[in-house]
C-alpha positions as MATLAB code, in Angstrom:
seq = 'MSPAAEEGAPRRAAPVEPRPLATVSDRDFLRFQALINREAGIWLAPVKKALLVGRLARRLRELGMHGYGEYFDRVVEDGAERVRMLDAICTNETHFFREPRHFELLAERIFPAWVAEADAGRRPRRARVWSAACSTGEEPYSLAMSLLAGLPGWEVEILATDLSTKVLARAEDALWPVEKAKEIPMPYLKAYMLRGFGSQEGLMKAGPELRRLIRFARLNLSQEPYPAIGHFDLVFCRNVLIYFDRDTKAKVVNRLIDRLVPGGHLFLGHAESLGGLSTRARAVVPTVYQLADPPPARPA';
ca = [
       0.000    0.000    0.000;
       1.405    3.399   -0.910;
       1.929    5.992    1.799;
      -0.681    8.291    0.254;
      -3.346    5.625    0.878;
      -2.582    5.164    4.568;
      -5.068    6.300    7.202;
      -4.708   10.012    7.895;
      -2.888   10.783    4.649;
      -4.399   13.597    2.591;
      -6.554   12.429   -0.298;
      -5.702   13.642   -3.758;
      -8.489   15.369   -5.604;
      -9.699   13.527   -8.651;
      -8.389   15.169  -11.842;
     -10.842   17.574  -13.395;
     -11.670   16.621  -16.941;
     -11.626   19.599  -19.325;
     -15.082   20.677  -20.336;
     -15.670   19.444  -23.885;
     -15.926   22.093  -26.570;
     -19.118   22.334  -28.543;
     -18.782   21.760  -32.250;
     -18.803   24.813  -34.466;
     -22.278   25.828  -35.654;
     -23.014   26.256  -39.348;
     -23.336   30.012  -38.813;
     -19.995   30.310  -37.039;
     -18.269   28.079  -39.588;
     -19.460   30.365  -42.383;
     -18.134   33.370  -40.471;
     -14.729   31.741  -40.016;
     -14.764   30.580  -43.632;
     -15.302   34.134  -44.909;
     -12.756   35.662  -42.518;
     -10.024   33.145  -43.316;
     -10.653   33.547  -47.042;
     -10.501   37.327  -46.758;
      -7.401   37.381  -44.573;
      -5.358   34.548  -46.116;
      -7.026   33.549  -49.374;
      -7.553   30.047  -47.953;
     -10.917   28.505  -48.810;
     -12.311   26.039  -46.281;
     -14.950   23.891  -47.946;
     -17.891   22.782  -45.755;
     -16.248   19.362  -45.333;
     -13.450   21.148  -43.443;
     -15.576   21.865  -40.358;
     -13.820   19.093  -38.438;
     -10.429   20.513  -39.457;
     -11.423   23.955  -38.166;
     -12.541   22.489  -34.839;
      -9.390   20.383  -34.534;
      -7.051   23.276  -35.302;
      -8.732   25.810  -32.977;
      -9.838   23.667  -30.024;
      -6.543   23.976  -28.157;
      -6.521   27.764  -28.426;
     -10.087   27.992  -27.111;
      -9.094   25.895  -24.102;
      -6.053   28.108  -23.492;
      -8.351   31.137  -23.427;
     -10.975   29.418  -21.268;
     -13.606   29.729  -23.990;
     -16.254   27.115  -24.707;
     -17.839   28.423  -27.896;
     -16.537   29.178  -31.377;
     -18.806   32.206  -31.704;
     -17.129   33.759  -28.674;
     -13.715   33.046  -30.147;
     -14.723   34.499  -33.516;
     -15.636   37.781  -31.818;
     -12.236   37.792  -30.117;
     -10.443   37.199  -33.421;
     -12.320   40.048  -35.117;
     -11.437   42.482  -32.339;
      -7.834   41.417  -31.708;
      -5.338   41.548  -34.585;
      -2.715   39.549  -32.681;
      -5.246   36.800  -31.998;
      -6.198   36.821  -35.679;
      -2.558   36.042  -36.524;
      -2.579   33.175  -33.977;
      -5.771   31.822  -35.525;
      -4.228   31.851  -39.008;
      -1.112   30.166  -37.593;
      -3.329   27.366  -36.294;
      -5.250   26.954  -39.550;
      -2.237   26.813  -41.872;
      -0.917   23.431  -42.981;
       2.867   23.337  -42.616;
       4.019   19.959  -43.905;
       7.439   20.202  -45.516;
      10.673   18.269  -46.090;
      14.257   18.887  -47.100;
      14.724   18.553  -50.872;
      11.020   17.965  -51.364;
      10.195   17.171  -55.014;
      13.767   16.151  -55.959;
      13.252   16.777  -59.676;
      13.194   20.507  -58.972;
      16.626   20.350  -57.387;
      17.906   18.160  -60.216;
      16.713   20.804  -62.695;
      18.637   23.464  -60.790;
      21.848   21.432  -60.655;
      21.745   20.005  -64.182;
      20.274   22.815  -66.295;
      19.642   26.134  -64.610;
      22.871   26.642  -62.665;
      25.143   25.554  -65.557;
      23.281   27.960  -67.869;
      23.794   30.789  -65.392;
      27.501   30.012  -65.075;
      27.876   30.039  -68.876;
      26.072   33.400  -69.063;
      28.310   34.811  -66.326;
      31.434   33.515  -68.092;
      30.246   35.280  -71.248;
      29.631   38.516  -69.341;
      25.868   38.410  -69.840;
      24.926   38.272  -66.155;
      26.523   39.063  -62.793;
      27.601   36.243  -60.501;
      24.671   36.899  -58.252;
      21.431   35.005  -57.523;
      18.314   36.109  -55.645;
      15.763   33.484  -54.613;
      12.368   33.741  -52.921;
      10.912   30.843  -50.939;
       7.374   32.203  -50.812;
       5.875   29.692  -48.350;
       8.898   28.562  -46.385;
       7.127   26.851  -43.451;
       9.689   25.596  -40.903;
      12.610   26.311  -43.209;
      13.428   23.052  -44.945;
      12.851   24.558  -48.409;
      15.031   27.694  -48.121;
      17.836   25.756  -46.422;
      17.661   23.123  -49.183;
      17.943   25.943  -51.710;
      20.869   27.449  -49.809;
      22.752   24.134  -49.946;
      22.041   23.767  -53.661;
      23.138   27.317  -54.438;
      26.375   27.082  -52.446;
      27.259   23.786  -54.104;
      26.226   24.764  -57.630;
      27.418   28.378  -57.702;
      30.628   28.552  -55.652;
      31.854   32.069  -55.096;
      28.598   33.696  -56.166;
      26.710   36.308  -54.173;
      23.518   34.584  -52.987;
      20.467   36.031  -51.244;
      17.385   34.065  -50.193;
      14.174   35.647  -48.937;
      12.009   33.176  -47.000;
       8.447   34.222  -46.182;
       5.371   32.634  -44.699;
       1.961   33.630  -43.355;
       2.588   31.851  -40.054;
       4.710   33.607  -37.439;
       4.974   30.331  -35.532;
       6.740   28.443  -38.315;
       8.906   31.435  -39.195;
      10.303   31.429  -35.652;
      11.151   27.737  -35.985;
      12.718   28.293  -39.404;
      14.912   31.078  -38.068;
      16.118   28.819  -35.251;
      17.320   26.394  -37.982;
      16.949   23.391  -35.652;
      15.342   20.095  -36.622;
      15.178   16.542  -35.256;
      18.237   14.630  -36.391;
      15.918   12.066  -38.030;
      15.395   14.620  -40.809;
      19.033   14.135  -41.826;
      17.942   11.217  -44.012;
      16.185   13.708  -46.330;
      19.465   15.503  -47.125;
      22.010   14.163  -49.651;
      25.064   12.958  -47.757;
      27.575   15.401  -49.325;
      25.357   18.348  -48.314;
      24.717   16.887  -44.880;
      28.443   16.611  -44.167;
      29.285   20.006  -45.624;
      26.533   22.213  -44.241;
      24.706   20.691  -41.244;
      25.821   20.467  -37.608;
      24.882   17.628  -35.257;
      23.752   18.700  -31.812;
      25.269   17.486  -28.575;
      24.678   18.152  -24.893;
      21.435   20.086  -24.488;
      20.881   19.778  -28.266;
      21.399   16.033  -28.461;
      19.066   14.548  -31.062;
      18.919   17.761  -33.071;
      20.741   19.124  -36.102;
      21.325   22.761  -37.027;
      22.055   24.567  -40.259;
      25.649   25.756  -40.393;
      26.481   29.479  -40.359;
      27.285   29.588  -44.085;
      23.650   28.618  -44.766;
      22.069   30.847  -42.146;
      23.808   33.977  -43.384;
      22.196   33.607  -46.822;
      18.569   33.652  -45.648;
      16.349   36.498  -44.472;
      12.957   35.628  -42.959;
       9.825   37.786  -43.027;
       6.071   37.385  -42.638;
       4.218   37.915  -45.909;
       0.599   37.196  -46.770;
       0.494   36.096  -50.412;
      -3.229   36.825  -50.721;
      -3.006   40.470  -49.690;
      -1.542   43.349  -51.648;
       0.474   45.380  -52.041;
       3.455   43.174  -51.377;
       6.355   44.897  -49.613;
       9.278   46.219  -51.650;
      11.191   42.968  -51.941;
      12.692   43.433  -55.403;
      12.955   40.796  -58.127;
      14.225   37.224  -58.147;
      15.912   34.683  -60.398;
      13.918   31.877  -58.749;
      10.569   31.937  -56.963;
       9.457   28.784  -55.140;
       5.780   28.745  -54.202;
       4.974   25.065  -53.857;
       1.833   23.398  -52.526;
       0.203   26.710  -51.660;
      -2.095   27.464  -54.594;
      -4.120   24.328  -53.815;
      -5.575   26.116  -50.771;
      -6.823   29.167  -52.719;
      -9.994   29.704  -54.719;
      -9.542   30.323  -58.447;
      -9.608   34.131  -58.324;
      -7.032   34.211  -55.529;
      -4.833   31.706  -57.386;
      -4.777   33.928  -60.484;
      -3.943   37.059  -58.479;
      -1.181   35.354  -56.495;
       0.364   33.744  -59.588;
       0.539   37.066  -61.418;
       2.045   38.811  -58.380;
       4.699   36.087  -58.188;
       5.456   36.420  -61.900;
       5.738   40.196  -61.385;
       8.644   39.446  -59.038;
      10.652   37.426  -61.578;
      13.531   38.918  -63.533;
      13.390   38.245  -67.299;
      14.352   34.602  -67.717;
      13.527   33.860  -64.077;
      11.830   30.630  -63.015;
       8.690   29.969  -60.979;
       8.425   26.590  -59.221;
       5.013   25.254  -58.173;
       3.970   22.111  -56.293;
       3.484   18.722  -57.909;
      -0.329   19.130  -58.073;
      -0.279   22.733  -59.326;
       0.005   24.437  -62.705;
      -0.481   27.800  -64.395;
      -3.151   26.345  -66.676;
      -5.866   28.960  -67.115;
      -4.239   31.298  -64.579;
      -1.560   33.100  -66.603;
       0.088   32.997  -70.031;
       3.012   35.202  -69.024;
       5.428   32.338  -68.315;
       6.106   29.233  -70.392;
       6.419   25.700  -69.032;
       9.984   24.386  -68.898;
       9.040   21.051  -67.334;
       5.834   20.210  -65.461;
       5.336   22.645  -62.526;
       8.313   24.837  -63.536;
       7.764   28.010  -65.578;
      10.064   30.620  -67.086;
       9.425   34.287  -67.765;
      10.906   34.582  -71.234;
      10.198   38.166  -72.258;
      10.871   41.370  -70.342;
       7.680   42.159  -68.393;
       6.000   45.566  -68.321;
       6.985   48.159  -65.707;
       6.674   46.652  -62.240;
       6.798   47.882  -58.662;
      10.229   48.087  -57.059;
];
């Protein structure tokens, strides 16, 4: 018998079960649906009611709320809470070197063409890249490794943006479970990643030569105007358009193309295409598009 069960010992109170949250009503779902679409361009179909409940339930409990209508009112009134709500709704699945054919295209065709142009004096030895939905950082760090390996000695700048402040903070920390090492080609892993020890046992961190290339910023692709971020040789916006309605897709695609230099490339996700959205860039391979002609005057 344990000491706590002996006569005279204080009895522990039974744990209090958290009060279950009511499901979201049709009215409140429609209000969230419209707000999320307006703020982020993300369209939640009616079958996504369970997803909305699952993503927001924890935050309601943290705030001591028991109704989604109450939380909606809070989100409308509080801009910081609106950002937290969008953080919760966003899907942030990502991997190092996701969609390997894209990285093969860079190494085998695009980078050699750039080097030849630089050797001929037709371009500077400089590359600017935008990872337009960087999540927890695997994509921009994969790009940094590829650029350092494929363009030694070049000036490289990577802008990494996302809607979610939560994942941006993780991306800037540049720390991941060491199990993710298997996603990285061994030569890159040895050259650019650091294995944690002591308090960081079981983790790996991007080396300083990668971290210095990348600047992180919050950017909402569905809202304009975009900040003055300049123009890019490569824009990666993969597995994002699938969450937008058609009008938002077309607007976002054309804003991304606006940010390409002549001859620059736009990379989309494996289930995405420019079909019916824009004719301003030609397909190079499936999901990769090139701006061939100089575009009209664009914002700085």
